[in-house]
Short mmCIF file of C-alpha atoms in Angstrom, two decimals:
data_model
loop_
_atom_site.label_atom_id
_atom_site.label_comp_id
_atom_site.label_asym_id
_atom_site.label_seq_id
_atom_site.Cartn_x
_atom_site.Cartn_y
_atom_site.Cartn_z
CA UNK A 59 105.84 157.31 38.87
CA UNK A 60 102.32 156.97 40.26
CA UNK A 61 99.93 159.38 42.23
CA UNK A 62 100.93 158.67 45.72
CA UNK A 63 104.56 158.78 44.69
CA UNK A 64 104.20 162.93 43.99
CA UNK A 65 102.42 163.07 47.36
CA UNK A 66 105.40 163.79 49.03
CA UNK A 67 106.88 166.04 45.92
CA UNK A 68 103.66 167.82 46.27
CA UNK A 69 104.49 168.26 49.80
CA UNK A 70 107.71 169.52 49.50
CA UNK A 71 106.70 171.51 46.75
CA UNK A 72 104.08 173.44 48.87
CA UNK A 73 106.99 173.95 51.42
CA UNK A 74 109.28 174.88 48.92
CA UNK A 75 111.95 172.08 50.00
CA UNK A 76 111.30 170.33 46.33
CA UNK A 77 114.71 170.00 43.85
CA UNK A 78 114.52 171.19 40.61
CA UNK A 79 114.32 167.42 39.05
CA UNK A 80 111.11 166.55 41.69
CA UNK A 81 109.91 170.29 40.19
CA UNK A 82 109.92 169.44 36.79
CA UNK A 83 109.07 165.81 37.30
CA UNK A 84 105.52 166.89 39.18
CA UNK A 85 104.89 169.77 36.53
CA UNK A 86 105.18 167.23 33.71
CA UNK A 87 102.77 165.05 35.98
CA UNK A 88 99.98 167.90 36.34
CA UNK A 89 99.66 168.50 33.07
CA UNK A 90 97.64 164.86 32.88
CA UNK A 91 96.48 164.22 36.75
CA UNK A 92 93.65 166.00 37.92
CA UNK A 93 94.01 164.28 41.91
CA UNK A 94 96.89 165.87 41.99
CA UNK A 95 96.14 168.91 41.13
CA UNK A 96 93.23 168.62 43.62
CA UNK A 97 95.92 167.69 45.79
CA UNK A 98 98.25 170.46 45.21
CA UNK A 99 95.36 172.55 45.99
CA UNK A 100 94.29 171.17 49.16
CA UNK A 101 97.98 171.77 50.25
CA UNK A 102 98.35 175.02 49.08
CA UNK A 103 94.70 175.59 51.38
CA UNK A 104 96.01 174.07 54.48
CA UNK A 105 99.42 175.81 53.95
CA UNK A 106 97.69 179.32 53.50
CA UNK A 107 95.25 179.02 56.17
CA UNK A 108 98.34 177.73 58.66
CA UNK A 109 100.25 180.82 58.09
CA UNK A 110 97.03 183.16 58.65
CA UNK A 111 96.81 181.87 62.02
CA UNK A 112 100.28 181.93 62.49
CA UNK A 113 100.54 185.58 60.83
CA UNK A 114 97.38 186.66 63.07
CA UNK A 115 97.45 184.94 66.24
CA UNK A 116 93.87 184.14 65.46
CA UNK A 117 92.87 180.24 64.08
CA UNK A 118 89.48 179.64 62.28
CA UNK A 119 90.16 175.72 62.73
CA UNK A 120 88.35 174.34 64.91
CA UNK A 121 89.52 171.01 65.83
CA UNK A 122 87.08 170.90 69.25
CA UNK A 123 84.91 168.21 67.88
CA UNK A 124 88.00 166.14 66.53
CA UNK A 125 89.50 166.31 69.69
CA UNK A 126 86.66 166.00 72.27
CA UNK A 127 85.21 162.84 69.72
CA UNK A 128 88.76 161.56 70.70
CA UNK A 129 88.70 162.69 74.53
CA UNK A 130 85.40 161.13 74.69
CA UNK A 131 86.44 157.73 72.70
CA UNK A 132 89.03 157.40 75.11
CA UNK A 133 87.07 157.93 77.84
CA UNK A 134 84.75 155.23 76.73
CA UNK A 135 87.92 152.88 76.32
CA UNK A 136 88.82 153.26 79.66
CA UNK A 137 85.41 152.28 81.07
CA UNK A 138 85.98 149.64 79.14
CA UNK A 139 88.94 148.82 80.54
CA UNK A 140 88.35 149.27 84.49
CA UNK A 141 84.90 147.15 83.53
CA UNK A 142 87.52 144.47 82.66
CA UNK A 143 89.78 144.83 85.10
CA UNK A 144 86.75 144.82 87.86
CA UNK A 145 85.59 141.89 85.95
CA UNK A 146 89.25 139.96 86.21
CA UNK A 147 89.13 140.89 89.90
CA UNK A 148 85.45 139.23 90.19
CA UNK A 149 86.41 136.78 88.21
CA UNK A 150 89.16 135.97 90.21
CA UNK A 151 87.22 136.15 93.42
CA UNK A 152 85.23 133.52 92.43
CA UNK A 153 88.34 131.32 91.17
CA UNK A 154 89.84 131.38 94.26
CA UNK A 155 86.56 130.54 96.22
CA UNK A 156 86.21 127.79 93.81
CA UNK A 157 89.36 126.58 94.54
CA UNK A 158 88.77 127.08 98.72
CA UNK A 159 85.49 124.69 97.97
CA UNK A 160 87.30 122.30 95.72
CA UNK A 161 89.90 121.75 98.19
CA UNK A 162 87.06 121.25 101.20
CA UNK A 163 85.37 119.21 99.11
CA UNK A 164 88.58 117.06 98.23
CA UNK A 165 89.12 116.75 101.87
CA UNK A 166 85.68 115.75 102.84
CA UNK A 167 85.58 113.02 100.20
CA UNK A 168 89.02 111.57 101.55
CA UNK A 169 87.56 111.64 105.42
CA UNK A 170 84.86 109.77 104.18
CA UNK A 171 86.86 107.35 102.02
CA UNK A 172 89.20 106.30 105.21
CA UNK A 173 85.85 106.21 107.88
CA UNK A 174 84.01 104.06 105.32
CA UNK A 175 86.64 101.50 104.82
CA UNK A 176 87.15 101.38 108.64
CA UNK A 177 83.51 101.22 108.91
CA UNK A 178 82.33 98.61 106.22
CA UNK A 179 85.54 96.32 107.74
CA UNK A 180 83.81 96.49 111.40
CA UNK A 181 80.32 96.22 109.95
CA UNK A 182 81.81 93.18 107.76
CA UNK A 183 83.04 91.38 111.04
CA UNK A 184 79.77 92.58 113.11
CA UNK A 185 77.48 91.10 110.06
CA UNK A 186 79.59 87.45 110.60
CA UNK A 187 79.49 87.17 113.97
CA UNK A 188 75.88 86.21 114.62
CA UNK A 189 76.46 83.01 112.44
CA UNK A 190 80.46 82.35 113.60
CA UNK A 191 80.20 83.67 117.39
CA UNK A 192 80.87 79.98 118.21
CA UNK A 193 84.21 79.51 116.01
CA UNK A 194 85.41 82.97 117.25
CA UNK A 195 85.06 81.79 121.08
CA UNK A 196 86.76 78.56 120.07
CA UNK A 197 89.96 80.51 118.23
CA UNK A 198 90.09 82.89 121.33
CA UNK A 199 90.20 79.36 123.55
CA UNK A 200 92.90 78.15 121.19
CA UNK A 201 95.39 80.44 121.61
CA UNK A 202 94.59 80.84 125.30
CA UNK A 203 96.68 77.97 126.76
CA UNK A 204 98.85 77.36 129.29
CA UNK A 205 102.15 77.44 127.65
CA UNK A 206 100.97 80.85 126.07
CA UNK A 207 100.38 82.76 129.09
CA UNK A 208 103.61 82.42 129.79
CA UNK A 209 104.17 84.81 126.94
CA UNK A 210 101.13 87.12 128.28
CA UNK A 211 102.23 87.63 131.38
CA UNK A 212 106.32 88.44 130.82
CA UNK A 213 108.27 90.63 129.23
CA UNK A 214 107.58 94.50 129.29
CA UNK A 215 104.85 94.78 125.78
CA UNK A 216 101.87 96.32 125.96
CA UNK A 217 100.32 94.07 123.93
CA UNK A 218 96.63 95.23 125.29
CA UNK A 219 95.30 91.67 125.13
CA UNK A 220 91.74 91.57 126.04
CA UNK A 221 89.72 89.19 127.34
CA UNK A 222 86.53 87.51 125.01
CA UNK A 223 82.99 87.57 126.86
CA UNK A 224 81.77 84.19 125.73
CA UNK B 224 96.06 130.54 101.23
CA UNK B 225 98.21 127.39 101.46
CA UNK B 226 98.45 127.08 105.25
CA UNK B 227 94.97 126.54 105.97
CA UNK B 228 94.86 123.33 103.31
CA UNK B 229 98.20 121.94 104.32
CA UNK B 230 96.82 122.01 108.13
CA UNK B 231 93.88 120.36 107.30
CA UNK B 232 95.37 117.84 105.63
CA UNK B 233 97.83 117.25 108.62
CA UNK B 234 94.76 116.40 110.91
CA UNK B 235 93.79 113.88 108.05
CA UNK B 236 97.08 112.19 107.54
CA UNK B 237 98.40 112.34 110.77
CA UNK B 238 96.51 109.87 112.76
CA UNK B 239 97.49 107.07 110.34
CA UNK B 240 101.37 107.88 109.96
CA UNK B 241 102.25 108.90 113.88
CA UNK B 242 104.90 106.44 115.38
CA UNK B 243 104.57 104.88 118.79
CA UNK B 244 106.12 102.54 120.63
CA UNK B 245 105.97 98.93 119.66
CA UNK B 246 103.75 99.06 116.88
CA UNK B 247 103.10 96.09 114.83
CA UNK B 248 101.65 95.67 111.44
CA UNK B 249 99.34 92.83 110.92
CA UNK B 250 97.81 91.04 107.71
CA UNK B 251 95.18 88.06 108.84
CA UNK B 252 93.31 86.07 106.39
CA UNK B 253 89.56 85.67 107.72
CA UNK B 254 86.77 84.42 105.02
CA UNK B 255 88.10 85.77 101.57
CA UNK B 256 89.22 88.94 102.95
CA UNK B 257 92.69 89.68 103.83
CA UNK B 258 92.64 92.53 107.09
CA UNK B 259 95.42 94.64 107.76
CA UNK B 260 95.65 96.54 110.92
CA UNK B 261 98.53 97.76 113.19
CA UNK B 262 97.92 96.50 117.17
CA UNK B 263 97.36 100.26 117.87
CA UNK B 264 94.39 100.35 115.81
CA UNK B 265 91.43 101.95 118.06
CA UNK B 266 88.66 101.30 115.20
CA UNK B 267 87.57 99.15 112.56
CA UNK B 268 89.02 96.03 114.07
CA UNK B 269 87.54 93.50 115.88
CA UNK B 270 89.06 93.44 119.41
CA UNK B 271 89.27 89.32 119.33
CA UNK B 272 91.26 89.74 116.05
CA UNK B 273 93.60 91.88 117.37
CA UNK B 274 93.97 89.37 120.54
CA UNK B 275 94.45 86.32 118.57
CA UNK B 276 97.02 88.44 116.07
CA UNK B 277 99.18 89.30 118.87
CA UNK B 278 98.99 86.07 120.58
CA UNK B 279 99.82 84.26 117.31
CA UNK B 280 102.90 86.54 116.83
CA UNK B 281 104.53 86.46 120.09
CA UNK B 282 103.64 82.12 120.66
CA UNK B 283 106.77 80.45 122.29
CA UNK B 284 109.40 78.74 119.86
CA UNK B 285 111.81 76.94 120.02
CA UNK B 286 114.10 75.67 117.06
CA UNK B 287 115.07 72.26 119.04
CA UNK B 288 110.71 71.15 119.75
CA UNK B 289 110.27 71.32 115.75
CA UNK B 290 111.17 67.77 114.10
CA UNK B 291 112.79 67.37 111.45
CA UNK B 292 110.62 64.44 110.54
CA UNK B 293 108.00 67.03 109.68
CA UNK B 294 109.73 69.85 108.28
CA UNK B 295 112.45 71.06 105.89
CA UNK B 296 114.23 73.85 107.26
CA UNK B 297 116.10 76.46 105.07
CA UNK B 298 118.05 79.62 106.81
CA UNK B 299 119.12 82.61 104.52
CA UNK B 300 121.22 85.34 105.68
CA UNK B 301 122.28 88.62 104.37
CA UNK B 302 118.93 89.97 104.30
CA UNK B 303 118.86 93.48 105.44
CA UNK B 304 115.39 95.65 106.67
CA UNK B 305 115.48 98.86 107.74
CA UNK B 306 119.47 99.25 108.02
CA UNK B 307 119.49 95.74 110.05
CA UNK B 308 120.87 92.48 109.30
CA UNK B 309 118.05 89.69 109.47
CA UNK B 310 118.11 85.80 109.49
CA UNK B 311 115.55 84.24 107.50
CA UNK B 312 113.94 80.74 108.97
CA UNK B 313 111.78 79.12 106.79
CA UNK B 314 110.08 75.50 107.69
CA UNK B 315 108.63 74.29 105.00
CA UNK B 316 106.34 70.89 105.54
CA UNK B 317 107.37 67.83 104.31
CA UNK B 318 104.04 66.24 103.68
CA UNK B 319 101.80 69.14 103.45
CA UNK B 320 100.29 67.78 106.36
CA UNK B 321 100.57 71.34 108.21
CA UNK B 322 101.52 74.75 106.81
CA UNK B 323 104.66 76.58 106.37
CA UNK B 324 105.90 79.03 109.11
CA UNK B 325 108.72 81.56 107.96
CA UNK B 326 110.62 83.91 110.38
CA UNK B 327 112.92 86.98 110.48
CA UNK B 328 115.24 86.93 113.29
CA UNK B 329 117.77 89.41 114.35
CA UNK B 330 121.59 88.49 113.73
CA UNK B 331 122.38 87.59 117.22
CA UNK B 332 118.44 85.59 117.17
CA UNK B 333 117.37 87.65 120.02
CA UNK B 334 114.56 89.69 118.36
CA UNK B 335 111.55 88.38 116.38
CA UNK B 336 111.26 91.16 113.57
CA UNK B 337 108.26 89.56 111.31
CA UNK B 338 106.74 86.09 110.99
CA UNK B 339 104.31 84.61 108.50
CA UNK B 340 102.10 81.17 107.73
CA UNK B 341 101.47 80.10 104.49
CA UNK B 342 98.81 76.99 103.58
CA UNK B 343 99.63 74.42 101.58
CA UNK B 344 97.56 76.79 98.31
CA UNK B 345 100.57 79.32 99.16
CA UNK B 346 97.87 81.53 100.71
CA UNK B 347 98.89 84.06 103.04
CA UNK B 348 97.27 83.23 106.35
CA UNK B 349 99.20 85.22 108.91
CA UNK B 350 101.54 87.74 108.81
CA UNK B 351 103.18 90.24 111.42
CA UNK B 352 105.87 92.87 111.16
CA UNK B 353 107.45 94.78 113.83
CA UNK B 354 107.84 98.48 112.66
CA UNK B 355 109.43 99.90 115.69
CA UNK B 356 111.00 97.47 118.19
CA UNK B 357 111.59 93.92 117.49
CA UNK B 358 109.46 91.44 119.80
CA UNK B 359 111.77 89.43 121.92
CA UNK B 360 112.15 85.99 121.22
CA UNK B 361 110.45 84.12 123.98
CA UNK B 362 111.83 80.39 124.38
CA UNK B 363 108.94 77.48 124.08
CA UNK B 364 108.15 77.03 128.39
CA UNK B 365 108.91 73.76 129.94
CA UNK B 366 105.25 73.48 130.19
CA UNK B 367 105.21 72.93 126.42
CA UNK B 368 108.80 70.70 126.56
CA UNK B 369 106.95 68.16 128.93
CA UNK B 370 104.22 67.76 126.47
CA UNK B 371 105.92 67.40 123.75
CA UNK B 372 108.29 64.42 125.10
CA UNK B 373 105.58 62.81 127.43
CA UNK B 374 102.40 63.32 125.97
CA UNK B 375 99.78 60.42 126.14
CA UNK B 376 97.60 61.81 122.74
CA UNK B 377 99.70 62.00 119.65
CA UNK B 378 98.99 63.06 116.20
CA UNK B 379 100.81 62.60 113.62
CA UNK B 380 104.09 64.67 115.31
CA UNK B 381 101.84 66.50 117.66
CA UNK B 382 101.89 66.58 121.25
CA UNK B 383 98.80 67.45 123.76
CA UNK B 384 99.66 70.48 125.62
CA UNK B 385 96.61 71.24 127.15
CA UNK B 386 93.05 69.68 127.85
CA UNK B 387 90.00 70.90 129.33
CA UNK B 388 86.18 70.09 130.04
CA UNK B 389 84.16 72.86 130.24
CA UNK B 390 80.78 73.61 132.91
CA UNK B 391 78.81 74.04 129.38
CA UNK B 392 80.03 70.33 128.47
CA UNK B 393 82.42 71.50 125.74
CA UNK B 394 85.38 69.21 126.07
CA UNK B 395 88.41 70.52 124.13
CA UNK B 396 92.35 69.39 123.42
CA UNK B 397 94.97 71.55 122.19
CA UNK B 398 98.11 69.97 120.05
CA UNK B 399 101.26 71.52 118.72
CA UNK B 400 104.49 70.33 117.04
CA UNK B 401 106.58 73.45 118.21
CA UNK B 402 105.60 75.23 115.41
CA UNK B 403 101.79 74.41 114.54
CA UNK B 404 98.81 74.10 116.68
CA UNK B 405 95.91 73.10 116.04
CA UNK B 406 92.87 72.48 118.89
CA UNK B 407 89.82 69.76 118.90
CA UNK B 408 86.58 70.87 120.82
CA UNK B 409 83.81 68.64 121.21
CA UNK B 410 80.12 70.10 122.37
CA UNK B 411 76.39 69.42 122.09
CA UNK B 412 74.78 70.14 118.94
CA UNK B 413 72.71 73.62 119.38
CA UNK B 414 68.91 73.43 118.70
CA UNK B 415 69.44 75.46 115.41
CA UNK B 416 69.80 73.75 112.15
CA UNK B 417 73.66 73.57 111.19
CA UNK B 418 75.08 72.31 108.56
CA UNK B 419 76.60 68.69 108.64
CA UNK B 420 80.04 69.61 107.47
CA UNK B 421 81.80 72.94 107.22
CA UNK B 422 84.75 74.72 106.28
CA UNK B 423 86.18 78.33 106.75
CA UNK B 424 88.91 80.48 107.52
CA UNK B 425 88.61 82.57 110.74
CA UNK B 426 91.45 85.46 111.97
CA UNK B 427 94.08 83.23 110.29
CA UNK B 428 93.20 79.73 111.52
CA UNK B 429 91.40 77.28 109.44
CA UNK B 430 88.25 75.81 110.76
CA UNK B 431 86.53 72.63 110.46
CA UNK B 432 83.48 71.65 112.01
CA UNK B 433 81.63 67.97 111.40
CA UNK B 434 78.18 66.75 113.24
CA UNK B 435 78.21 63.71 114.46
CA UNK B 436 74.75 62.08 116.74
CA UNK B 437 74.25 64.63 119.66
CA UNK B 438 77.85 66.65 119.39
CA UNK B 439 79.70 68.71 116.95
CA UNK B 440 83.28 67.94 116.00
CA UNK B 441 85.12 71.31 115.39
CA UNK B 442 88.86 72.01 114.69
CA UNK B 443 90.84 74.98 114.90
CA UNK B 444 94.48 75.85 113.72
CA UNK B 445 96.87 75.82 111.21
CA UNK B 446 97.08 72.63 109.64
CA UNK B 447 94.71 71.64 106.26
CA UNK B 448 91.18 70.78 105.77
CA UNK B 449 91.91 66.91 105.41
CA UNK B 450 93.99 66.53 108.28
CA UNK B 451 91.28 68.12 110.46
CA UNK B 452 89.03 65.99 108.97
CA UNK B 453 90.76 62.93 110.39
CA UNK B 454 91.65 64.49 113.50
CA UNK B 455 87.25 64.21 114.14
CA UNK B 456 87.29 60.75 112.56
CA UNK B 457 89.62 59.11 115.19
CA UNK B 458 88.46 61.60 117.87
CA UNK B 459 84.65 60.19 117.02
CA UNK B 460 86.23 56.95 117.16
CA UNK B 461 87.58 57.25 120.74
CA UNK B 462 84.23 58.67 121.72
CA UNK B 463 82.43 55.87 120.80
CA UNK B 464 85.04 53.66 123.03
CA UNK B 465 82.96 53.99 125.99
CA UNK B 466 86.06 53.38 128.46
CA UNK B 467 87.61 55.92 126.71
CA UNK B 468 85.17 58.33 127.06
CA UNK B 469 84.45 57.82 130.87
CA UNK B 470 88.58 58.02 131.01
CA UNK B 471 88.68 61.69 129.49
CA UNK B 472 85.63 63.15 131.03
CA UNK B 473 86.47 62.23 134.63
CA UNK B 474 89.55 62.57 134.87
CA UNK B 475 90.68 64.86 131.86
CA UNK B 476 94.49 65.59 133.32
CA UNK B 477 95.50 62.25 133.38
CA UNK B 478 95.04 60.52 130.15
CA UNK B 479 95.68 56.85 128.52
CA UNK B 480 98.91 56.85 126.79
CA UNK B 481 97.50 56.34 123.55
CA UNK B 482 99.15 56.29 120.03
CA UNK B 483 97.29 57.49 117.24
CA UNK B 484 99.61 58.00 114.42
#
């Protein structure tokens, strides 16, 4: 057995809970192991202090530092956690704000693209007008003949025909 | 958070998609670009283009006036569009001397749903589709029928249906074969320098222009350029004949009977 395996036996021995075989093995091991001897002594000392506290009602074991250090550590962790939560909230708000801005930007881009396409179409035709004004008038006249007037004046359709001003 | 965004999207999209009565979707070749628009477009489309498109789509049509000498008619049935049974009339020119016209009618022949015009290169010059109510089919008027039967001036199966002398000296004649149309304009050359000969596509129509002396001859319509040039050459020949010119310019409504085929 190695020393670690004897620690459980030592603890049981100190509490008078070790059986005969474990006791014999421990005694044989203690003959050549200083480490386990020290461990046994420590266990005895601790057991003695606890018994004294129990018996006298007064404990001389000061664990305040250990406890307080743990409380402070916990508080620090809580602060860090709260900071992280706040940071998450900030990031979440910022993300939402970014999403709003991105959505508004996309809508603006779409509207601009639609407007631009219509404007470009009109501008192209306007640019062509000075040179092709005469041909435009000819095409208009080409389809403004008596045989077609029958259509423009008949039916119930609102075709919104326009008059071309030369 | 979602609802304001959706509302904004609807505001942008709604004007493009809201339906109304008599919505017609046009595609018209002008130059090298095909312009697409509806008859209800309020901006972005030249008003003359809209007018030309509507008149092209609604021009009278009578199958009996379309001569089989010049077209091969193919009738296709069993076409279903928007849940409606349609009949397709495909007029293919036999001699490539005019353009192909395709019509889609309702099964009873009373409504025109769609029409297309293709040039001899297969380019779509004009297309109109009724998105809501179908266009009632308007038969060719008696005026047109009379012109087709008794026209004094004929070009390769086309009959003269209108002649006009304008106050600025422009003289014009319009011809139809019951399906395709073209108009010849003769006007004084403007002071600004012009090309001697010019060809282009405008508002779904071919345009051919040639200067001869002090006059400019322009042909617009749905026939190929080489036929437009033939029309101009014949017109120039006619106008070189002083007696013909005198007759035409003084009494445009009464023409000499002249066969020019």
